[in-house]
Amino acid sequence: MSRRTFMAASVATAVLHSASLTAQSRVVEKDVNVPMASGVSDSALFYPEGKGPWPAVLVWTDILGLRPVFREMGRRLAAEGYVVLVPNPFYRNAKAPVVDGSFDFSKPEDRAKVMPLAAALTADAGFSDAKAYTAFLDQQPQTDKTKKMAVQGYCMGGPLTFRTAASRADRIGAAATFHGGGLVTDKPDSPHLLIPQMKAEVLCCVAANDDERDPTAKDKLKEAFATAHLKATVEVYAGCNHGWTVRGSQVYNEAGAERAWSELTALYKRNLS
């Protein structure tokens, strides 16, 4: 790349970043308490300023839960023209944020802080929570209930995304997972077995090192989507490791994250407009 091309690309990136920040400044952010079958979920709600209404999106976080980086995602997505709910998936056991300060998943003592919380999110709990969160979104005056809803999830949020798309097939028109963990297992409640119950277009962005550990998972997903006659994209992101889309993570890959974000917003424009 020439110096001139590099400078032009850098300027373009800066302009886009500035425009994104300006749009996010016109987003309303609220802390909300969502009534659940198992208590109350402390969550974050985002929507653009103005009259609306707008299509709704449910965002399932990764295993570290609702925290500033996911609030940033919520604001950015709302600036695109959506009502966005980012819940605390661990509300049964702890208020958000569930992790303060630095966190290293390679350290047993750090993993011990979150693994018990994740274990409480059984398949049945996921189905129940999905119905409560989508119902809450539909109760918001800013939500356009004439348009389909979307759901997206990161890491452990991948299976929760599948459960949402299957249990609320009447509402979910688009679903996306990013480095989703455990989408394909040999258990009877494997998330990929829910694909026949879905009606959404699905985007699965797979981490390169996840694919290396289980190279057959992507093929099983593709086969299941094809058998169900669902439009879906399952793609391995070369050079991007598990967690690459989450800013601040040790493996964050900005180029890969922005590419995944572009695919996400294109998915929503096709299915929620």
mmCIF file of C-alpha atoms in Angstrom:
data_model
loop_
_atom_site.group_PDB
_atom_site.id
_atom_site.type_symbol
_atom_site.label_atom_id
_atom_site.label_comp_id
_atom_site.label_asym_id
_atom_site.label_seq_id
_atom_site.Cartn_x
_atom_site.Cartn_y
_atom_site.Cartn_z
ATOM 1 C CA MET A 1 0.000 0.000 0.000
ATOM 2 C CA SER A 2 1.388 3.397 -0.965
ATOM 3 C CA ARG A 3 1.704 6.202 1.582
ATOM 4 C CA ARG A 4 -0.993 8.157 -0.268
ATOM 5 C CA THR A 5 -3.400 5.199 -0.232
ATOM 6 C CA PHE A 6 -2.649 4.545 3.428
ATOM 7 C CA MET A 7 -3.331 8.165 4.370
ATOM 8 C CA ALA A 8 -6.568 8.211 2.370
ATOM 9 C CA ALA A 9 -7.762 5.040 4.099
ATOM 10 C CA SER A 10 -6.841 6.463 7.499
ATOM 11 C CA VAL A 11 -8.755 9.675 6.825
ATOM 12 C CA ALA A 12 -11.788 7.720 5.622
ATOM 13 C CA THR A 13 -11.737 5.582 8.767
ATOM 14 C CA ALA A 14 -11.507 8.678 10.966
ATOM 15 C CA VAL A 15 -14.438 10.310 9.158
ATOM 16 C CA LEU A 16 -16.586 7.190 9.544
ATOM 17 C CA HIS A 17 -15.677 6.933 13.232
ATOM 18 C CA SER A 18 -16.573 10.589 13.776
ATOM 19 C CA ALA A 19 -19.905 10.120 11.993
ATOM 20 C CA SER A 20 -20.656 7.061 14.128
ATOM 21 C CA LEU A 21 -19.940 8.952 17.350
ATOM 22 C CA THR A 22 -22.176 11.820 16.214
ATOM 23 C CA ALA A 23 -25.027 9.403 15.499
ATOM 24 C CA GLN A 24 -24.549 7.695 18.857
ATOM 25 C CA SER A 25 -24.836 11.040 20.620
ATOM 26 C CA ARG A 26 -28.439 11.152 19.402
ATOM 27 C CA VAL A 27 -29.316 7.837 21.047
ATOM 28 C CA VAL A 28 -31.404 7.524 24.221
ATOM 29 C CA GLU A 29 -29.940 5.093 26.781
ATOM 30 C CA LYS A 30 -31.953 3.812 29.733
ATOM 31 C CA ASP A 31 -31.348 1.337 32.522
ATOM 32 C CA VAL A 32 -34.471 -0.811 32.743
ATOM 33 C CA ASN A 33 -35.731 -3.673 34.888
ATOM 34 C CA VAL A 34 -37.315 -6.453 32.845
ATOM 35 C CA PRO A 35 -39.857 -8.694 34.619
ATOM 36 C CA MET A 36 -38.820 -12.323 34.238
ATOM 37 C CA ALA A 37 -40.263 -15.671 35.285
ATOM 38 C CA SER A 38 -37.272 -16.017 37.633
ATOM 39 C CA GLY A 39 -37.025 -12.465 38.978
ATOM 40 C CA VAL A 40 -36.053 -9.131 37.444
ATOM 41 C CA SER A 41 -33.320 -8.592 34.871
ATOM 42 C CA ASP A 42 -31.303 -5.381 35.096
ATOM 43 C CA SER A 43 -30.812 -4.438 31.455
ATOM 44 C CA ALA A 44 -29.938 -1.577 29.124
ATOM 45 C CA LEU A 45 -32.330 -0.163 26.510
ATOM 46 C CA PHE A 46 -31.286 2.026 23.586
ATOM 47 C CA TYR A 47 -33.209 3.769 20.817
ATOM 48 C CA PRO A 48 -32.751 6.773 18.524
ATOM 49 C CA GLU A 49 -34.045 10.186 19.486
ATOM 50 C CA GLY A 50 -37.205 11.078 17.609
ATOM 51 C CA LYS A 51 -40.691 9.721 17.100
ATOM 52 C CA GLY A 52 -39.958 6.294 15.620
ATOM 53 C CA PRO A 53 -41.051 3.575 15.750
ATOM 54 C CA TRP A 54 -38.114 1.306 14.866
ATOM 55 C CA PRO A 55 -37.507 -2.455 14.559
ATOM 56 C CA ALA A 56 -36.237 -4.140 17.718
ATOM 57 C CA VAL A 57 -33.053 -6.114 18.389
ATOM 58 C CA LEU A 58 -32.151 -8.327 21.359
ATOM 59 C CA VAL A 59 -28.410 -8.608 22.082
ATOM 60 C CA TRP A 60 -27.048 -11.565 24.048
ATOM 61 C CA THR A 61 -23.643 -10.798 25.564
ATOM 62 C CA ASP A 62 -20.653 -13.078 25.949
ATOM 63 C CA ILE A 63 -19.761 -14.793 29.224
ATOM 64 C CA LEU A 64 -18.581 -11.559 30.864
ATOM 65 C CA GLY A 65 -22.089 -10.142 30.645
ATOM 66 C CA LEU A 66 -23.500 -6.627 30.402
ATOM 67 C CA ARG A 67 -20.663 -4.106 30.698
ATOM 68 C CA PRO A 68 -19.469 -0.883 29.017
ATOM 69 C CA VAL A 69 -18.328 -2.486 25.749
ATOM 70 C CA PHE A 70 -21.773 -4.010 25.196
ATOM 71 C CA ARG A 71 -23.433 -0.726 26.069
ATOM 72 C CA GLU A 72 -21.258 0.776 23.351
ATOM 73 C CA MET A 73 -22.546 -1.866 20.935
ATOM 74 C CA GLY A 74 -26.104 -1.092 21.966
ATOM 75 C CA ARG A 75 -25.650 2.619 21.295
ATOM 76 C CA ARG A 76 -23.988 1.980 17.952
ATOM 77 C CA LEU A 77 -26.737 -0.373 16.816
ATOM 78 C CA ALA A 78 -29.486 1.979 17.991
ATOM 79 C CA ALA A 79 -27.863 4.758 15.958
ATOM 80 C CA GLU A 80 -28.520 2.594 12.889
ATOM 81 C CA GLY A 81 -32.257 2.907 13.575
ATOM 82 C CA TYR A 82 -33.197 0.145 16.029
ATOM 83 C CA VAL A 83 -34.617 -0.307 19.514
ATOM 84 C CA VAL A 84 -31.959 -2.388 21.272
ATOM 85 C CA LEU A 85 -32.146 -4.353 24.509
ATOM 86 C CA VAL A 86 -28.902 -5.616 26.080
ATOM 87 C CA PRO A 87 -29.821 -7.625 29.183
ATOM 88 C CA ASN A 88 -27.819 -8.927 32.095
ATOM 89 C CA PRO A 89 -28.027 -12.662 31.355
ATOM 90 C CA PHE A 90 -26.900 -13.501 34.904
ATOM 91 C CA TYR A 91 -29.654 -11.595 36.698
ATOM 92 C CA ARG A 92 -30.622 -14.710 38.655
ATOM 93 C CA ASN A 93 -27.364 -14.573 40.590
ATOM 94 C CA ALA A 94 -25.767 -11.138 40.235
ATOM 95 C CA LYS A 95 -26.276 -7.561 39.128
ATOM 96 C CA ALA A 96 -24.278 -6.207 36.203
ATOM 97 C CA PRO A 97 -21.399 -5.783 35.773
ATOM 98 C CA VAL A 98 -20.520 -9.215 37.124
ATOM 99 C CA VAL A 99 -16.776 -8.669 36.549
ATOM 100 C CA ASP A 100 -14.864 -5.587 37.665
ATOM 101 C CA GLY A 101 -11.357 -4.711 36.539
ATOM 102 C CA SER A 102 -9.105 -6.899 34.435
ATOM 103 C CA PHE A 103 -10.086 -10.425 33.456
ATOM 104 C CA ASP A 104 -7.967 -13.179 31.956
ATOM 105 C CA PHE A 105 -9.953 -16.215 30.847
ATOM 106 C CA SER A 106 -6.781 -18.330 30.878
ATOM 107 C CA LYS A 107 -6.565 -17.946 34.664
ATOM 108 C CA PRO A 108 -8.606 -20.490 36.688
ATOM 109 C CA GLU A 109 -9.345 -17.922 39.391
ATOM 110 C CA ASP A 110 -10.877 -15.571 36.817
ATOM 111 C CA ARG A 111 -12.875 -18.322 35.123
ATOM 112 C CA ALA A 112 -14.256 -19.294 38.513
ATOM 113 C CA LYS A 113 -15.917 -15.886 38.737
ATOM 114 C CA VAL A 114 -18.198 -16.473 35.738
ATOM 115 C CA MET A 115 -18.503 -20.191 35.003
ATOM 116 C CA PRO A 116 -21.063 -20.835 37.788
ATOM 117 C CA LEU A 117 -23.136 -17.927 36.473
ATOM 118 C CA ALA A 118 -23.104 -19.360 32.961
ATOM 119 C CA ALA A 119 -23.998 -22.820 34.264
ATOM 120 C CA ALA A 120 -27.269 -21.441 35.597
ATOM 121 C CA LEU A 121 -28.301 -20.526 32.064
ATOM 122 C CA THR A 122 -29.761 -23.906 31.120
ATOM 123 C CA ALA A 123 -31.579 -24.477 27.840
ATOM 124 C CA ASP A 124 -34.942 -24.112 29.590
ATOM 125 C CA ALA A 125 -33.798 -20.893 31.253
ATOM 126 C CA GLY A 126 -32.683 -19.571 27.864
ATOM 127 C CA PHE A 127 -36.053 -20.270 26.268
ATOM 128 C CA SER A 128 -37.883 -18.620 29.161
ATOM 129 C CA ASP A 129 -35.644 -15.561 29.136
ATOM 130 C CA ALA A 130 -35.878 -15.171 25.364
ATOM 131 C CA LYS A 131 -39.660 -14.981 25.539
ATOM 132 C CA ALA A 132 -39.563 -12.435 28.367
ATOM 133 C CA TYR A 133 -37.028 -10.156 26.676
ATOM 134 C CA THR A 134 -38.763 -10.184 23.289
ATOM 135 C CA ALA A 135 -42.102 -9.518 24.974
ATOM 136 C CA PHE A 136 -40.553 -6.566 26.809
ATOM 137 C CA LEU A 137 -39.233 -5.140 23.546
ATOM 138 C CA ASP A 138 -42.672 -5.405 21.986
ATOM 139 C CA GLN A 139 -44.142 -3.499 24.935
ATOM 140 C CA GLN A 140 -41.936 -0.473 24.255
ATOM 141 C CA PRO A 141 -43.699 2.405 22.469
ATOM 142 C CA GLN A 142 -40.586 2.934 20.339
ATOM 143 C CA THR A 143 -40.776 -0.590 18.869
ATOM 144 C CA ASP A 144 -42.289 -1.057 15.420
ATOM 145 C CA LYS A 145 -44.304 -4.229 15.910
ATOM 146 C CA THR A 146 -45.209 -4.342 12.218
ATOM 147 C CA LYS A 147 -41.558 -5.156 11.452
ATOM 148 C CA LYS A 148 -39.699 -8.347 12.291
ATOM 149 C CA MET A 149 -37.359 -8.412 15.284
ATOM 150 C CA ALA A 150 -33.700 -9.514 15.321
ATOM 151 C CA VAL A 151 -31.430 -11.270 17.787
ATOM 152 C CA GLN A 152 -27.644 -11.448 17.964
ATOM 153 C CA GLY A 153 -25.260 -13.173 20.347
ATOM 154 C CA TYR A 154 -21.580 -13.454 21.220
ATOM 155 C CA CYS A 155 -19.766 -16.530 22.562
ATOM 156 C CA MET A 156 -22.282 -18.121 24.973
ATOM 157 C CA GLY A 157 -24.863 -15.790 23.430
ATOM 158 C CA GLY A 158 -24.733 -17.927 20.286
ATOM 159 C CA PRO A 159 -26.864 -20.780 21.671
ATOM 160 C CA LEU A 160 -29.173 -18.216 23.277
ATOM 161 C CA THR A 161 -29.591 -16.597 19.862
ATOM 162 C CA PHE A 162 -30.637 -19.933 18.353
ATOM 163 C CA ARG A 163 -33.083 -20.547 21.204
ATOM 164 C CA THR A 164 -34.579 -17.097 20.733
ATOM 165 C CA ALA A 165 -34.953 -17.524 16.975
ATOM 166 C CA ALA A 166 -36.604 -20.920 17.462
ATOM 167 C CA SER A 167 -38.916 -20.058 20.359
ATOM 168 C CA ARG A 168 -40.004 -16.724 18.813
ATOM 169 C CA ALA A 169 -40.008 -17.704 15.162
ATOM 170 C CA ASP A 170 -43.164 -15.620 14.813
ATOM 171 C CA ARG A 171 -41.162 -12.452 15.569
ATOM 172 C CA ILE A 172 -37.513 -13.116 14.745
ATOM 173 C CA GLY A 173 -36.692 -12.323 11.126
ATOM 174 C CA ALA A 174 -32.890 -12.152 11.444
ATOM 175 C CA ALA A 175 -30.369 -13.800 13.760
ATOM 176 C CA ALA A 176 -26.605 -13.483 14.028
ATOM 177 C CA THR A 177 -23.896 -15.194 16.071
ATOM 178 C CA PHE A 178 -20.280 -14.127 16.524
ATOM 179 C CA HIS A 179 -17.755 -16.706 17.727
ATOM 180 C CA GLY A 180 -20.736 -18.607 19.097
ATOM 181 C CA GLY A 181 -19.755 -21.337 21.547
ATOM 182 C CA GLY A 182 -21.394 -24.763 21.496
ATOM 183 C CA LEU A 183 -23.716 -24.244 18.547
ATOM 184 C CA VAL A 184 -23.142 -27.860 17.539
ATOM 185 C CA THR A 185 -22.838 -30.573 20.195
ATOM 186 C CA ASP A 186 -23.634 -34.278 20.459
ATOM 187 C CA LYS A 187 -26.286 -33.652 23.115
ATOM 188 C CA PRO A 188 -30.040 -33.902 22.514
ATOM 189 C CA ASP A 189 -30.460 -30.189 23.276
ATOM 190 C CA SER A 190 -27.754 -29.041 20.840
ATOM 191 C CA PRO A 191 -28.678 -25.573 19.525
ATOM 192 C CA HIS A 192 -28.252 -26.616 15.880
ATOM 193 C CA LEU A 193 -31.149 -29.053 16.264
ATOM 194 C CA LEU A 194 -33.444 -26.024 16.680
ATOM 195 C CA ILE A 195 -32.782 -24.796 13.143
ATOM 196 C CA PRO A 196 -35.920 -26.475 11.672
ATOM 197 C CA GLN A 197 -38.014 -24.359 14.049
ATOM 198 C CA MET A 198 -36.529 -21.057 12.845
ATOM 199 C CA LYS A 199 -37.848 -18.739 10.148
ATOM 200 C CA ALA A 200 -35.080 -16.134 10.262
ATOM 201 C CA GLU A 201 -32.190 -15.462 7.936
ATOM 202 C CA VAL A 202 -29.099 -16.415 9.945
ATOM 203 C CA LEU A 203 -25.518 -15.152 9.977
ATOM 204 C CA CYS A 204 -22.884 -17.251 11.778
ATOM 205 C CA CYS A 205 -19.432 -15.663 11.973
ATOM 206 C CA VAL A 206 -17.007 -18.352 13.127
ATOM 207 C CA ALA A 207 -13.633 -17.772 14.816
ATOM 208 C CA ALA A 208 -10.643 -19.347 13.080
ATOM 209 C CA ASN A 209 -9.387 -21.117 16.210
ATOM 210 C CA ASP A 210 -12.891 -22.430 17.005
ATOM 211 C CA ASP A 211 -12.963 -23.917 13.514
ATOM 212 C CA GLU A 212 -9.552 -25.478 14.073
ATOM 213 C CA ARG A 213 -10.818 -27.177 17.238
ATOM 214 C CA ASP A 214 -13.969 -28.494 15.559
ATOM 215 C CA PRO A 215 -13.766 -28.214 11.750
ATOM 216 C CA THR A 216 -16.966 -30.235 11.262
ATOM 217 C CA ALA A 217 -19.236 -27.827 13.170
ATOM 218 C CA LYS A 218 -19.561 -25.340 10.322
ATOM 219 C CA ASP A 219 -20.473 -28.113 7.893
ATOM 220 C CA LYS A 220 -23.159 -29.462 10.220
ATOM 221 C CA LEU A 221 -24.594 -25.954 10.531
ATOM 222 C CA LYS A 222 -24.631 -25.472 6.772
ATOM 223 C CA GLU A 223 -26.278 -28.857 6.259
ATOM 224 C CA ALA A 224 -28.939 -28.122 8.888
ATOM 225 C CA PHE A 225 -29.750 -24.731 7.351
ATOM 226 C CA ALA A 226 -29.943 -26.239 3.854
ATOM 227 C CA THR A 227 -32.227 -29.063 5.035
ATOM 228 C CA ALA A 228 -34.500 -26.509 6.729
ATOM 229 C CA HIS A 229 -34.465 -24.360 3.551
ATOM 230 C CA LEU A 230 -33.299 -21.356 5.553
ATOM 231 C CA LYS A 231 -31.178 -18.610 4.062
ATOM 232 C CA ALA A 232 -27.952 -18.600 6.069
ATOM 233 C CA THR A 233 -24.306 -17.588 5.920
ATOM 234 C CA VAL A 234 -21.770 -19.614 7.887
ATOM 235 C CA GLU A 235 -18.270 -18.245 7.461
ATOM 236 C CA VAL A 236 -14.935 -18.718 9.172
ATOM 237 C CA TYR A 237 -13.088 -15.418 9.687
ATOM 238 C CA ALA A 238 -9.461 -16.113 8.855
ATOM 239 C CA GLY A 239 -7.016 -14.592 11.322
ATOM 240 C CA CYS A 240 -9.779 -13.849 13.852
ATOM 241 C CA ASN A 241 -9.845 -15.808 17.095
ATOM 242 C CA HIS A 242 -12.602 -16.433 19.604
ATOM 243 C CA GLY A 243 -13.772 -13.073 20.963
ATOM 244 C CA TRP A 244 -12.431 -11.007 18.076
ATOM 245 C CA THR A 245 -15.506 -8.779 17.756
ATOM 246 C CA VAL A 246 -15.476 -7.480 21.349
ATOM 247 C CA ARG A 247 -13.465 -4.304 21.760
ATOM 248 C CA GLY A 248 -11.012 -4.499 24.635
ATOM 249 C CA SER A 249 -10.632 -8.275 24.528
ATOM 250 C CA GLN A 250 -7.133 -9.697 24.230
ATOM 251 C CA VAL A 251 -7.915 -11.000 20.726
ATOM 252 C CA TYR A 252 -9.896 -8.015 19.422
ATOM 253 C CA ASN A 253 -9.383 -7.664 15.674
ATOM 254 C CA GLU A 254 -10.684 -4.301 14.470
ATOM 255 C CA ALA A 255 -10.694 -5.117 10.763
ATOM 256 C CA GLY A 256 -12.461 -8.410 11.381
ATOM 257 C CA ALA A 257 -14.896 -6.812 13.830
ATOM 258 C CA GLU A 258 -15.834 -4.057 11.391
ATOM 259 C CA ARG A 259 -16.331 -6.585 8.614
ATOM 260 C CA ALA A 260 -18.632 -8.625 10.869
ATOM 261 C CA TRP A 261 -20.523 -5.456 11.813
ATOM 262 C CA SER A 262 -21.060 -4.613 8.142
ATOM 263 C CA GLU A 263 -22.450 -8.102 7.545
ATOM 264 C CA LEU A 264 -24.726 -7.688 10.562
ATOM 265 C CA THR A 265 -26.201 -4.356 9.485
ATOM 266 C CA ALA A 266 -26.690 -5.643 5.929
ATOM 267 C CA LEU A 267 -28.574 -8.642 7.354
ATOM 268 C CA TYR A 268 -30.858 -6.350 9.315
ATOM 269 C CA LYS A 269 -31.521 -4.034 6.390
ATOM 270 C CA ARG A 270 -32.585 -7.023 4.286
ATOM 271 C CA ASN A 271 -34.928 -8.460 6.878
ATOM 272 C CA LEU A 272 -36.162 -5.716 9.199
ATOM 273 C CA SER A 273 -36.843 -2.831 6.816
#
